C-alpha positions as semicolon CSV with decimal commas, in nm:
position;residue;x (nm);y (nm);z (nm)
1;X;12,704;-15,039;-1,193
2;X;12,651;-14,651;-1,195
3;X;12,438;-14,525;-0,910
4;X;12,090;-14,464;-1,056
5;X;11,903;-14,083;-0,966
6;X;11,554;-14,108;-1,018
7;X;11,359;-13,793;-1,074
8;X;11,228;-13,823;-0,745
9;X;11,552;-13,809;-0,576
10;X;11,679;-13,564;-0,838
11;X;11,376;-13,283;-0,768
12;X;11,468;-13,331;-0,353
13;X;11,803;-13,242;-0,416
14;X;11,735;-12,941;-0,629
15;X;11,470;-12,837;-0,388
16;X;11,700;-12,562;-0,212
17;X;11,694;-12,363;-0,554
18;X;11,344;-12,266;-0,457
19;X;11,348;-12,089;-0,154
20;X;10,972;-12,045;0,010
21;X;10,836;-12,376;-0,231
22;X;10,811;-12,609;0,048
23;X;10,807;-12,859;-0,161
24;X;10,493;-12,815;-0,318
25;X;10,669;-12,732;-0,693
26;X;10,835;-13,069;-0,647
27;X;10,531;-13,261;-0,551
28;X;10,362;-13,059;-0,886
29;X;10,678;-13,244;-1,070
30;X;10,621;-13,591;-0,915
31;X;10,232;-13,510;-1,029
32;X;10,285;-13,476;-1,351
33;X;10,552;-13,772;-1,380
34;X;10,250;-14,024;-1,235
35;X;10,006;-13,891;-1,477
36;X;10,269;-13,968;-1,758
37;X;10,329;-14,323;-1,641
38;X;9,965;-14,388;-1,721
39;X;9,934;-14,208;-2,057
40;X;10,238;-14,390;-2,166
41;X;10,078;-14,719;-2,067
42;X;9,795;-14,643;-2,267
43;X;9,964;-14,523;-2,540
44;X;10,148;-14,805;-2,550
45;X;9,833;-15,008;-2,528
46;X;9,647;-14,828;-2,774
47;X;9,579;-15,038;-3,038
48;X;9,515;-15,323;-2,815
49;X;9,178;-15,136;-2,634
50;X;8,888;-15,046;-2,768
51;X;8,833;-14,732;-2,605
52;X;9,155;-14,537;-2,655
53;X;9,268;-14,560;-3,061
54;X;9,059;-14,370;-3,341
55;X;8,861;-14,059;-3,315
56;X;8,650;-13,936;-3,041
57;X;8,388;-13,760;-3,258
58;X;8,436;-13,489;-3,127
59;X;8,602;-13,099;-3,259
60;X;8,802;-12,915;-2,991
61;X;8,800;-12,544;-2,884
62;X;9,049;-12,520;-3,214
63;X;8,882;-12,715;-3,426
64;X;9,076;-13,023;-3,474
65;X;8,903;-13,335;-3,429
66;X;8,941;-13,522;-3,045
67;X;9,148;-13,844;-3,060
68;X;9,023;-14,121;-2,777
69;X;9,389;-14,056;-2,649
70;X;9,346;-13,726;-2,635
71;X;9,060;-13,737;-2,395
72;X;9,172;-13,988;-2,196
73;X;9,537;-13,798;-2,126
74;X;9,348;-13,465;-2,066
75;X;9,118;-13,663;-1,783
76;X;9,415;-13,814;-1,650
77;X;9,637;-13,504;-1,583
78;X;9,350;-13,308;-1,487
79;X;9,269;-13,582;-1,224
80;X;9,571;-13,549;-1,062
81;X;9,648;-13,194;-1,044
82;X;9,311;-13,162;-0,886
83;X;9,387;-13,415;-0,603
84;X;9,753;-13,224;-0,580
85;X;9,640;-12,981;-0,393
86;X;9,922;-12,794;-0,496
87;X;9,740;-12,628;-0,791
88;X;9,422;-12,384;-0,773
89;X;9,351;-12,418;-1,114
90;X;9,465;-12,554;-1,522
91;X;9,412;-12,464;-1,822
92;X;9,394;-12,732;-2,154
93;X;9,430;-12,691;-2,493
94;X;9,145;-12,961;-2,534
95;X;8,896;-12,732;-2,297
96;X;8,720;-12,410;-2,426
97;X;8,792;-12,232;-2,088
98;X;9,009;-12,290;-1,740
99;X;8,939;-12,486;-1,452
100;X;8,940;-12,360;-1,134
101;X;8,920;-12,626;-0,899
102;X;8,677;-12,601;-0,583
103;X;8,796;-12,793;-0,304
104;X;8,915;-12,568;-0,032
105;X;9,252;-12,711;-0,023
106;X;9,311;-12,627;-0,391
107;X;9,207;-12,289;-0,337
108;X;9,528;-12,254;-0,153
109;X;9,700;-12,388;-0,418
110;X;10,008;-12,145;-0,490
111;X;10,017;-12,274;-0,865
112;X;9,833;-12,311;-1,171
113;X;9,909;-12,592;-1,479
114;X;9,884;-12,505;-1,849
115;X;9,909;-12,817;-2,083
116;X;9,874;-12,961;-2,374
117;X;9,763;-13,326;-2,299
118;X;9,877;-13,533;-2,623
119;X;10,084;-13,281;-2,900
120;X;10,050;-13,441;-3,196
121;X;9,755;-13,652;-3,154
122;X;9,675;-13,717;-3,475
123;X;9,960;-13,953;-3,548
124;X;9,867;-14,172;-3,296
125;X;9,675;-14,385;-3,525
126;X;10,017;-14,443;-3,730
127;X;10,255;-14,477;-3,423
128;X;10,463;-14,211;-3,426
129;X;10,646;-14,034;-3,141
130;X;10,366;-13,832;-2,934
131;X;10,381;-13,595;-2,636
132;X;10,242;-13,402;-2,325
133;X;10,387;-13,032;-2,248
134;X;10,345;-12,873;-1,949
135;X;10,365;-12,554;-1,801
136;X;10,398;-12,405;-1,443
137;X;10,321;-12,073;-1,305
138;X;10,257;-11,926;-0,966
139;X;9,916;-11,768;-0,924
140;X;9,861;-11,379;-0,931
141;X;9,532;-11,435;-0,744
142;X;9,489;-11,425;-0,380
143;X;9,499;-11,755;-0,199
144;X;9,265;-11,913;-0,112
145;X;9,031;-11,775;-0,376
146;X;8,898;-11,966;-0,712
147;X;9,176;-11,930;-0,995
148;X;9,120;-11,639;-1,233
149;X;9,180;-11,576;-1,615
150;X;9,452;-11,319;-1,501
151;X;9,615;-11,605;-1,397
152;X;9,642;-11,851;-1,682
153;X;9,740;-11,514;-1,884
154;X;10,098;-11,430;-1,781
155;X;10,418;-11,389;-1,964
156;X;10,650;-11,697;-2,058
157;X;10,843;-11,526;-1,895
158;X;10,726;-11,572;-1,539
159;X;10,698;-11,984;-1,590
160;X;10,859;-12,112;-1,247
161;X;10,878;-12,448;-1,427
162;X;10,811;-12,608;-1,801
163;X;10,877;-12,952;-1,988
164;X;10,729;-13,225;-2,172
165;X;10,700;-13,629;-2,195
166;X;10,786;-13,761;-2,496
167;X;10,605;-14,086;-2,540
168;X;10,820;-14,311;-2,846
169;X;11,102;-14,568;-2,881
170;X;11,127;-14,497;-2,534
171;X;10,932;-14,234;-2,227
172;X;11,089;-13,974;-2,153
173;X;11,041;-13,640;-1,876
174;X;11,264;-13,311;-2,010
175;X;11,177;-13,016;-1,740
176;X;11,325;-12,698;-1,637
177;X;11,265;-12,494;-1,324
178;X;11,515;-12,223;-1,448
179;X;11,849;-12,402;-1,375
180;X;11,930;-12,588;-1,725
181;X;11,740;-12,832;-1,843
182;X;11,740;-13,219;-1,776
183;X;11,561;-13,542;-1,929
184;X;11,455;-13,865;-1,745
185;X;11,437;-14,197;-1,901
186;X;11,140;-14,408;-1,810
187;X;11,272;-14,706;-1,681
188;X;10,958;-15,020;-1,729
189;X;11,155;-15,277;-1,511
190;X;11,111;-15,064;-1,176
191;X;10,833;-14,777;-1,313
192;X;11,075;-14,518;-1,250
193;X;11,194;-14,208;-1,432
194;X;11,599;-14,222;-1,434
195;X;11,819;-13,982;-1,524
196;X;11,937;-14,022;-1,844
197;X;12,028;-13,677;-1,993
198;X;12,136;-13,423;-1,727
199;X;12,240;-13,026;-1,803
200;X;12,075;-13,069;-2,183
201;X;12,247;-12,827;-2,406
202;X;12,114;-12,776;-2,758
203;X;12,435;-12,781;-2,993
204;X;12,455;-12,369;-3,126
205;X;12,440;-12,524;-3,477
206;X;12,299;-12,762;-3,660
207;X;12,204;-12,949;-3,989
208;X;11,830;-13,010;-3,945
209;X;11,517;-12,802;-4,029
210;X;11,188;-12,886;-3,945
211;X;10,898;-12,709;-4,161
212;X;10,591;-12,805;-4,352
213;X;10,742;-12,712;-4,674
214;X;10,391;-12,808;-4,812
215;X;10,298;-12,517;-4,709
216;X;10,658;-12,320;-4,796
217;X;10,402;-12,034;-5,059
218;X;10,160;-11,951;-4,824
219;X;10,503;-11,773;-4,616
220;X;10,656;-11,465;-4,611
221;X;10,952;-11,410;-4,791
222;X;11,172;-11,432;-4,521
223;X;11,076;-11,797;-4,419
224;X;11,115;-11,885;-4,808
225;X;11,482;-11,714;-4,826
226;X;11,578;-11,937;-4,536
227;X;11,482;-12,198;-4,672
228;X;11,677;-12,196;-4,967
229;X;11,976;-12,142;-4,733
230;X;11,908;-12,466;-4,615
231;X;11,891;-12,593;-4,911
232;X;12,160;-12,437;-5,118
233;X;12,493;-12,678;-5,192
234;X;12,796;-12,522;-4,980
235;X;13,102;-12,622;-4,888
236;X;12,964;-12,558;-4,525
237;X;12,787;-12,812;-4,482
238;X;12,459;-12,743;-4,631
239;X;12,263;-12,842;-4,791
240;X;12,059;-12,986;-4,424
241;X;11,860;-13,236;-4,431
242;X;11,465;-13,188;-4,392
243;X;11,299;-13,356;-4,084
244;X;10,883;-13,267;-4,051
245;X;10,754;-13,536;-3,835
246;X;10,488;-13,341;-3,764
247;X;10,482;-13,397;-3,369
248;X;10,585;-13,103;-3,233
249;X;10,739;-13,285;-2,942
250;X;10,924;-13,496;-3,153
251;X;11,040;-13,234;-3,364
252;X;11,146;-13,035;-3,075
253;X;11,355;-13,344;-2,872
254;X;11,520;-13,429;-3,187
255;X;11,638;-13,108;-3,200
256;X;11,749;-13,054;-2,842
257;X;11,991;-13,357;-2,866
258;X;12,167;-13,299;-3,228
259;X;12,083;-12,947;-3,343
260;X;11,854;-12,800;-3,555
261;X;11,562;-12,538;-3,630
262;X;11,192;-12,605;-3,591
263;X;10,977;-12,349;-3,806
264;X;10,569;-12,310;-3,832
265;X;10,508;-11,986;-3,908
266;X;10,234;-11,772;-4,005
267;X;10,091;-11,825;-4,326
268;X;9,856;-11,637;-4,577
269;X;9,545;-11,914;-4,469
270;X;9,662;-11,909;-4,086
271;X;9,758;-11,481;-4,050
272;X;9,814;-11,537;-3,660
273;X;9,992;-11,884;-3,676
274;X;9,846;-12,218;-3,580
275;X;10,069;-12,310;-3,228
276;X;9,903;-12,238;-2,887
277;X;10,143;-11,962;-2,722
278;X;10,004;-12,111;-2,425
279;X;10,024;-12,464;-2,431
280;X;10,277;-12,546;-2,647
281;X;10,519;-12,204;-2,730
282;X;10,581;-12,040;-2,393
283;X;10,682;-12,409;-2,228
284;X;10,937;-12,544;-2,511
285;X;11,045;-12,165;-2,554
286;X;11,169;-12,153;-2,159
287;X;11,348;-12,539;-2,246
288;X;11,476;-12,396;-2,545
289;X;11,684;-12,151;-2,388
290;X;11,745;-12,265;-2,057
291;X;11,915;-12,522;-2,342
292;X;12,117;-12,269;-2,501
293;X;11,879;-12,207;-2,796
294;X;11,645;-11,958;-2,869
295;X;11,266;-11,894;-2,998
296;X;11,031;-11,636;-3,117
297;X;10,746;-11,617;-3,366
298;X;10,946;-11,429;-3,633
299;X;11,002;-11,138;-3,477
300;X;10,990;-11,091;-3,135
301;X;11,087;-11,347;-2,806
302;X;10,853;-11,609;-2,719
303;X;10,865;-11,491;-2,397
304;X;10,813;-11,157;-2,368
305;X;10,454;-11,187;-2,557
306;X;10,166;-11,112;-2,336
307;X;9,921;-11,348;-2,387
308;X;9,512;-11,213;-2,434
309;X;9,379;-11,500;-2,502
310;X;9,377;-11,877;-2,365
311;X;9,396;-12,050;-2,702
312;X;9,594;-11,786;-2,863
313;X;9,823;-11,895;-3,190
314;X;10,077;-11,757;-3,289
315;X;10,380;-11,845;-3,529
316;X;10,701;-12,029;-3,369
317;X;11,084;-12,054;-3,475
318;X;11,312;-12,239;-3,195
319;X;11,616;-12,403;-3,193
320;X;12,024;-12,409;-3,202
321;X;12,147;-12,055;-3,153
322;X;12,339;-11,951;-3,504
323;X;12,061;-12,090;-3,691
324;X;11,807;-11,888;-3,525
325;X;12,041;-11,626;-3,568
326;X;12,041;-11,697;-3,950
327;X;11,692;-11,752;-4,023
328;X;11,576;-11,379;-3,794
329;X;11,836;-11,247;-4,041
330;X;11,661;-11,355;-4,370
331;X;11,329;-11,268;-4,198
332;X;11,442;-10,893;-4,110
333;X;11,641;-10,848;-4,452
334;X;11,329;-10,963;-4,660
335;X;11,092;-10,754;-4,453
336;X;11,308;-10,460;-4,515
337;X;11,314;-10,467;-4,889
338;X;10,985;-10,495;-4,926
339;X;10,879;-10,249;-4,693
Protein backbone atom coordinates (compact mmCIF):
# COMPACT_ATOMS: atom_id res chain seq x y z
CA UNK A 1 0.00 0.00 0.00
CA UNK A 2 1.36 3.55 -0.98
CA UNK A 3 2.08 5.77 1.98
CA UNK A 4 -0.88 8.18 2.26
CA UNK A 5 0.05 12.39 2.69
CA UNK A 6 -2.76 14.08 4.02
CA UNK A 7 -3.02 17.79 3.51
CA UNK A 8 -2.17 18.25 6.93
CA UNK A 9 1.09 16.61 6.71
CA UNK A 10 1.55 17.96 3.18
CA UNK A 11 1.12 21.98 4.33
CA UNK A 12 3.92 21.08 7.44
CA UNK A 13 6.26 20.00 5.04
CA UNK A 14 5.91 22.89 2.67
CA UNK A 15 5.93 25.21 5.59
CA UNK A 16 9.74 26.27 5.07
CA UNK A 17 8.62 27.96 1.67
CA UNK A 18 7.21 30.69 3.84
CA UNK A 19 9.76 32.16 5.75
CA UNK A 20 8.32 34.58 8.75
CA UNK A 21 4.52 32.54 8.47
CA UNK A 22 4.91 30.73 11.61
CA UNK A 23 2.57 28.65 10.70
CA UNK A 24 -0.29 30.73 10.78
CA UNK A 25 -0.86 30.45 6.61
CA UNK A 26 -0.95 26.72 7.25
CA UNK A 27 -3.36 26.77 10.09
CA UNK A 28 -5.53 29.37 7.52
CA UNK A 29 -5.24 26.10 5.08
CA UNK A 30 -6.29 23.50 7.72
CA UNK A 31 -9.26 26.30 8.39
CA UNK A 32 -10.59 26.29 5.39
CA UNK A 33 -10.23 22.35 4.81
CA UNK A 34 -12.60 21.88 8.23
CA UNK A 35 -15.07 24.32 7.00
CA UNK A 36 -15.22 22.23 3.68
CA UNK A 37 -15.72 18.94 5.47
CA UNK A 38 -18.97 20.37 6.76
CA UNK A 39 -20.31 22.05 3.59
CA UNK A 40 -19.65 18.85 1.81
CA UNK A 41 -21.65 16.97 4.42
CA UNK A 42 -24.40 19.15 3.90
CA UNK A 43 -24.27 19.23 0.47
CA UNK A 44 -24.32 15.86 0.40
CA UNK A 45 -27.26 15.87 2.72
CA UNK A 46 -29.15 18.39 1.03
CA UNK A 47 -32.06 16.99 -0.15
CA UNK A 48 -32.50 14.95 2.89
CA UNK A 49 -32.95 18.36 5.40
CA UNK A 50 -35.31 20.70 5.40
CA UNK A 51 -33.36 23.63 6.02
CA UNK A 52 -30.56 23.51 3.45
CA UNK A 53 -32.21 22.69 -0.34
CA UNK A 54 -34.41 25.41 -2.24
CA UNK A 55 -34.23 29.11 -2.05
CA UNK A 56 -33.57 31.29 0.82
CA UNK A 57 -35.83 34.18 -0.26
CA UNK A 58 -33.54 36.20 -0.26
CA UNK A 59 -31.42 38.57 -3.37
CA UNK A 60 -27.69 39.03 -2.71
CA UNK A 61 -25.44 42.15 -2.99
CA UNK A 62 -25.51 40.98 -6.96
CA UNK A 63 -28.74 40.26 -7.28
CA UNK A 64 -29.06 36.61 -7.64
CA UNK A 65 -31.38 34.94 -5.46
CA UNK A 66 -29.75 33.18 -1.91
CA UNK A 67 -29.84 29.35 -2.02
CA UNK A 68 -30.32 27.72 1.78
CA UNK A 69 -26.77 26.27 0.87
CA UNK A 70 -25.52 29.27 0.15
CA UNK A 71 -26.16 30.74 3.52
CA UNK A 72 -25.37 28.04 5.41
CA UNK A 73 -21.61 27.64 3.64
CA UNK A 74 -21.08 31.46 3.98
CA UNK A 75 -21.93 31.07 8.03
CA UNK A 76 -19.80 28.19 8.17
CA UNK A 77 -16.50 29.57 6.68
CA UNK A 78 -17.05 32.79 8.22
CA UNK A 79 -17.32 30.94 11.63
CA UNK A 80 -14.17 29.57 11.41
CA UNK A 81 -11.96 32.13 10.07
CA UNK A 82 -13.23 34.24 12.88
CA UNK A 83 -12.21 31.71 15.63
CA UNK A 84 -8.70 31.33 13.47
CA UNK A 85 -7.33 33.98 14.78
CA UNK A 86 -5.15 34.01 11.99
CA UNK A 87 -7.36 36.38 9.93
CA UNK A 88 -8.35 40.16 10.83
CA UNK A 89 -10.94 40.25 8.48
CA UNK A 90 -13.10 38.47 5.02
CA UNK A 91 -14.79 39.52 2.53
CA UNK A 92 -18.00 37.36 0.74
CA UNK A 93 -19.52 37.49 -2.34
CA UNK A 94 -22.91 36.78 -0.46
CA UNK A 95 -22.26 40.06 1.95
CA UNK A 96 -22.77 43.72 0.73
CA UNK A 97 -19.54 44.83 2.59
CA UNK A 98 -16.31 43.17 4.59
CA UNK A 99 -16.02 41.92 7.90
CA UNK A 100 -13.63 42.98 10.11
CA UNK A 101 -13.60 40.86 12.96
CA UNK A 102 -13.36 42.41 16.64
CA UNK A 103 -11.79 40.16 18.96
CA UNK A 104 -8.41 41.40 19.91
CA UNK A 105 -6.68 38.37 18.81
CA UNK A 106 -8.00 38.74 15.25
CA UNK A 107 -6.91 42.14 15.13
CA UNK A 108 -3.49 40.69 15.00
CA UNK A 109 -4.42 38.62 12.42
CA UNK A 110 -1.63 38.98 9.59
CA UNK A 111 -4.29 37.84 6.88
CA UNK A 112 -7.48 38.53 5.37
CA UNK A 113 -9.97 35.74 3.36
CA UNK A 114 -11.88 36.59 0.18
CA UNK A 115 -14.44 33.85 -0.88
CA UNK A 116 -16.98 32.82 -2.64
CA UNK A 117 -18.94 30.36 -0.35
CA UNK A 118 -20.94 28.00 -2.90
CA UNK A 119 -19.98 28.97 -6.95
CA UNK A 120 -22.62 27.81 -8.72
CA UNK A 121 -25.34 27.64 -6.29
CA UNK A 122 -28.03 27.53 -8.34
CA UNK A 123 -27.54 24.00 -9.56
CA UNK A 124 -27.71 22.67 -6.36
CA UNK A 125 -31.29 21.93 -6.65
CA UNK A 126 -30.37 19.57 -9.78
CA UNK A 127 -27.13 17.99 -8.30
CA UNK A 128 -24.53 19.10 -10.16
CA UNK A 129 -20.85 19.59 -9.26
CA UNK A 130 -20.69 22.81 -6.85
CA UNK A 131 -17.82 24.73 -5.23
CA UNK A 132 -16.13 27.11 -2.62
CA UNK A 133 -13.06 29.43 -3.85
CA UNK A 134 -10.91 31.00 -1.69
CA UNK A 135 -8.52 33.57 -1.58
CA UNK A 136 -5.57 34.64 0.72
CA UNK A 137 -3.83 37.85 1.18
CA UNK A 138 -1.67 39.45 3.81
CA UNK A 139 -3.07 42.63 5.29
CA UNK A 140 -1.76 46.19 4.28
CA UNK A 141 -3.20 47.52 7.56
CA UNK A 142 -1.37 47.85 10.71
CA UNK A 143 -1.73 45.03 13.19
CA UNK A 144 -3.55 44.98 15.52
CA UNK A 145 -6.06 47.41 14.04
CA UNK A 146 -9.74 46.53 12.53
CA UNK A 147 -9.29 45.30 8.76
CA UNK A 148 -9.75 48.04 6.17
CA UNK A 149 -11.24 48.23 2.55
CA UNK A 150 -7.58 48.91 1.37
CA UNK A 151 -7.13 45.62 2.34
CA UNK A 152 -9.67 43.41 0.65
CA UNK A 153 -8.66 45.70 -2.54
CA UNK A 154 -5.23 44.45 -3.67
CA UNK A 155 -3.89 43.04 -6.83
CA UNK A 156 -4.20 39.19 -7.75
CA UNK A 157 -1.18 39.58 -7.87
CA UNK A 158 -0.15 39.84 -4.26
CA UNK A 159 -2.47 36.54 -3.24
CA UNK A 160 0.03 34.60 -0.80
CA UNK A 161 -2.37 31.68 -1.31
CA UNK A 162 -5.68 30.68 -3.55
CA UNK A 163 -7.83 27.44 -4.31
CA UNK A 164 -11.12 25.95 -4.25
CA UNK A 165 -13.24 22.72 -3.03
CA UNK A 166 -14.98 21.14 -5.50
CA UNK A 167 -17.92 19.39 -3.97
CA UNK A 168 -19.19 16.33 -6.80
CA UNK A 169 -18.59 12.63 -7.63
CA UNK A 170 -16.12 13.10 -5.14
CA UNK A 171 -14.53 16.38 -2.51
CA UNK A 172 -11.87 17.70 -3.47
CA UNK A 173 -9.13 20.77 -2.02
CA UNK A 174 -6.89 22.32 -5.22
CA UNK A 175 -4.64 25.27 -3.52
CA UNK A 176 -1.61 27.14 -4.39
CA UNK A 177 0.69 29.18 -2.17
CA UNK A 178 2.90 30.08 -5.24
CA UNK A 179 4.82 26.77 -5.68
CA UNK A 180 2.54 24.76 -8.35
CA UNK A 181 -0.53 23.74 -7.64
CA UNK A 182 -1.86 20.50 -5.88
CA UNK A 183 -5.42 18.76 -5.26
CA UNK A 184 -6.53 16.64 -2.22
CA UNK A 185 -9.03 13.95 -2.37
CA UNK A 186 -11.48 13.80 0.46
CA UNK A 187 -11.17 10.59 1.82
CA UNK A 188 -14.99 9.66 3.92
CA UNK A 189 -13.54 6.44 5.57
CA UNK A 190 -10.97 8.47 7.86
CA UNK A 191 -12.39 12.39 7.17
CA UNK A 192 -9.21 13.24 5.70
CA UNK A 193 -8.05 15.20 2.67
CA UNK A 194 -5.34 12.87 0.75
CA UNK A 195 -3.28 13.68 -1.79
CA UNK A 196 -4.47 12.69 -4.85
CA UNK A 197 -3.17 15.09 -7.60
CA UNK A 198 0.23 16.63 -6.73
CA UNK A 199 2.28 19.39 -9.10
CA UNK A 200 -1.23 19.92 -11.28
CA UNK A 201 -0.24 21.01 -14.70
CA UNK A 202 -2.95 22.15 -17.10
CA UNK A 203 -2.11 20.35 -20.55
CA UNK A 204 -0.90 23.69 -23.04
CA UNK A 205 -3.71 22.47 -25.35
CA UNK A 206 -6.78 21.24 -25.43
CA UNK A 207 -10.16 20.17 -27.08
CA UNK A 208 -12.75 21.70 -24.74
CA UNK A 209 -14.45 25.15 -24.58
CA UNK A 210 -16.62 26.24 -22.05
CA UNK A 211 -19.05 29.30 -22.99
CA UNK A 212 -22.69 30.16 -22.78
CA UNK A 213 -23.08 30.11 -26.43
CA UNK A 214 -26.72 31.21 -25.58
CA UNK A 215 -25.47 34.16 -25.20
CA UNK A 216 -22.62 33.85 -28.27
CA UNK A 217 -24.61 37.64 -30.09
CA UNK A 218 -24.56 39.65 -27.26
CA UNK A 219 -20.22 39.29 -27.76
CA UNK A 220 -17.76 41.03 -29.43
CA UNK A 221 -16.51 39.87 -32.50
CA UNK A 222 -13.55 38.50 -31.26
CA UNK A 223 -15.25 35.96 -28.82
CA UNK A 224 -17.60 35.00 -31.93
CA UNK A 225 -14.42 34.44 -34.36
CA UNK A 226 -13.09 32.05 -31.74
CA UNK A 227 -15.70 30.39 -31.58
CA UNK A 228 -16.04 29.33 -34.93
CA UNK A 229 -12.39 28.16 -34.63
CA UNK A 230 -13.63 25.82 -32.32
CA UNK A 231 -16.01 24.83 -34.26
CA UNK A 232 -14.65 24.68 -37.74
CA UNK A 233 -13.85 20.83 -39.18
CA UNK A 234 -9.86 20.50 -39.39
CA UNK A 235 -7.67 18.00 -39.78
CA UNK A 236 -6.26 19.29 -36.35
CA UNK A 237 -8.36 18.13 -34.35
CA UNK A 238 -11.16 20.49 -34.22
CA UNK A 239 -13.87 20.72 -34.27
CA UNK A 240 -13.81 20.63 -29.84
CA UNK A 241 -16.33 19.63 -28.16
CA UNK A 242 -18.61 22.19 -26.09
CA UNK A 243 -18.74 21.69 -22.24
CA UNK A 244 -21.01 24.70 -20.26
CA UNK A 245 -21.86 23.16 -17.03
CA UNK A 246 -22.42 26.25 -15.79
CA UNK A 247 -20.45 25.82 -12.34
CA UNK A 248 -17.65 27.73 -12.65
CA UNK A 249 -15.73 25.37 -10.43
CA UNK A 250 -16.61 22.58 -12.37
CA UNK A 251 -15.86 24.14 -15.49
CA UNK A 252 -12.58 25.24 -14.25
CA UNK A 253 -11.35 21.52 -12.62
CA UNK A 254 -12.40 19.90 -15.73
CA UNK A 255 -10.24 21.95 -17.40
CA UNK A 256 -7.18 21.80 -15.18
CA UNK A 257 -7.00 17.94 -15.58
CA UNK A 258 -7.61 17.46 -19.57
CA UNK A 259 -7.27 20.87 -21.21
CA UNK A 260 -9.42 23.34 -22.32
CA UNK A 261 -10.69 27.12 -22.35
CA UNK A 262 -13.30 28.58 -20.05
CA UNK A 263 -14.88 31.90 -21.59
CA UNK A 264 -17.66 34.45 -19.97
CA UNK A 265 -17.07 37.50 -21.31
CA UNK A 266 -18.56 40.78 -21.48
CA UNK A 267 -21.62 41.10 -23.25
CA UNK A 268 -23.84 43.95 -24.77
CA UNK A 269 -26.59 43.32 -21.52
CA UNK A 270 -23.57 42.74 -18.97
CA UNK A 271 -20.80 45.81 -20.47
CA UNK A 272 -18.43 45.04 -17.37
CA UNK A 273 -18.84 41.17 -17.26
CA UNK A 274 -20.78 39.17 -14.73
CA UNK A 275 -17.64 37.19 -12.62
CA UNK A 276 -16.51 38.71 -9.26
CA UNK A 277 -12.67 39.72 -9.93
CA UNK A 278 -12.60 39.24 -6.35
CA UNK A 279 -14.07 36.16 -5.40
CA UNK A 280 -13.93 34.09 -8.12
CA UNK A 281 -11.22 35.63 -11.03
CA UNK A 282 -8.13 36.69 -9.08
CA UNK A 283 -8.13 33.05 -7.05
CA UNK A 284 -8.60 30.51 -10.17
CA UNK A 285 -6.42 33.11 -12.23
CA UNK A 286 -3.24 32.54 -9.63
CA UNK A 287 -4.23 28.32 -9.98
CA UNK A 288 -4.42 28.81 -13.49
CA UNK A 289 -1.01 29.74 -13.98
CA UNK A 290 0.81 28.46 -11.20
CA UNK A 291 -0.80 25.38 -13.54
CA UNK A 292 0.80 26.39 -16.60
CA UNK A 293 -2.25 28.20 -18.08
CA UNK A 294 -3.17 31.56 -18.34
CA UNK A 295 -6.23 34.16 -17.78
CA UNK A 296 -7.38 37.60 -18.44
CA UNK A 297 -10.68 39.31 -19.17
CA UNK A 298 -10.00 39.78 -22.91
CA UNK A 299 -7.43 41.92 -22.82
CA UNK A 300 -5.34 42.40 -20.11
CA UNK A 301 -3.93 39.73 -17.07
CA UNK A 302 -6.21 38.81 -14.41
CA UNK A 303 -3.75 39.74 -12.21
CA UNK A 304 -2.46 42.82 -12.76
CA UNK A 305 -6.15 44.52 -12.50
CA UNK A 306 -6.53 46.73 -9.54
CA UNK A 307 -9.55 46.08 -8.04
CA UNK A 308 -12.04 49.45 -6.89
CA UNK A 309 -14.62 47.76 -5.91
CA UNK A 310 -15.53 44.62 -3.60
CA UNK A 311 -18.09 43.05 -5.91
CA UNK A 312 -16.48 44.18 -9.00
CA UNK A 313 -17.27 42.01 -12.44
CA UNK A 314 -15.46 41.78 -14.90
CA UNK A 315 -15.16 39.39 -18.04
CA UNK A 316 -12.85 36.10 -17.69
CA UNK A 317 -10.93 33.79 -20.32
CA UNK A 318 -8.58 31.01 -18.54
CA UNK A 319 -7.21 27.98 -19.46
CA UNK A 320 -4.48 25.71 -21.47
CA UNK A 321 -1.77 28.00 -22.77
CA UNK A 322 -2.01 27.82 -26.89
CA UNK A 323 -5.61 28.17 -26.65
CA UNK A 324 -5.50 31.25 -24.71
CA UNK A 325 -2.97 32.16 -27.01
CA UNK A 326 -5.48 31.56 -29.92
CA UNK A 327 -8.54 33.00 -28.67
CA UNK A 328 -6.37 36.76 -27.41
CA UNK A 329 -5.41 36.45 -31.10
CA UNK A 330 -8.98 36.48 -32.61
CA UNK A 331 -9.89 39.03 -29.88
CA UNK A 332 -6.94 41.56 -30.88
CA UNK A 333 -7.33 40.84 -34.78
CA UNK A 334 -11.18 41.57 -34.64
CA UNK A 335 -10.69 44.62 -32.45
CA UNK A 336 -8.26 45.91 -34.93
CA UNK A 337 -10.39 45.81 -37.99
CA UNK A 338 -12.98 47.36 -36.63
CA UNK A 339 -11.29 50.01 -34.99
Amino acid sequence: MSHIITLSDFIMERQAEFPGSSGELSRILNDISIASKIVARDVRRAGLVDHILGSQGDVNVQGEEQQKLDVVADTQFIKVFESSGEICGIASEENDDFLAFTAPRAQNGKYIVLFDPLDGSSNIDCNVSIGTIFSIYKRVSEKGTPATLEDMLQKGTQQVAAGYVLYGSSTMLVYTTGHGVNGFTLDPSIGEFCLSHPNMRMPENGRIYAMNEGNIHECEQGVKDYISFCQEVQEDGRPYSGRYIGSLVADFHRNLIKGGIYIYPVTNQSPKGKLRLLYECNPLAFVAEQAGGMATNGTDRILDLQPAQLHQRCGFFTGSKQMMEKAIDCLEKARKQHA
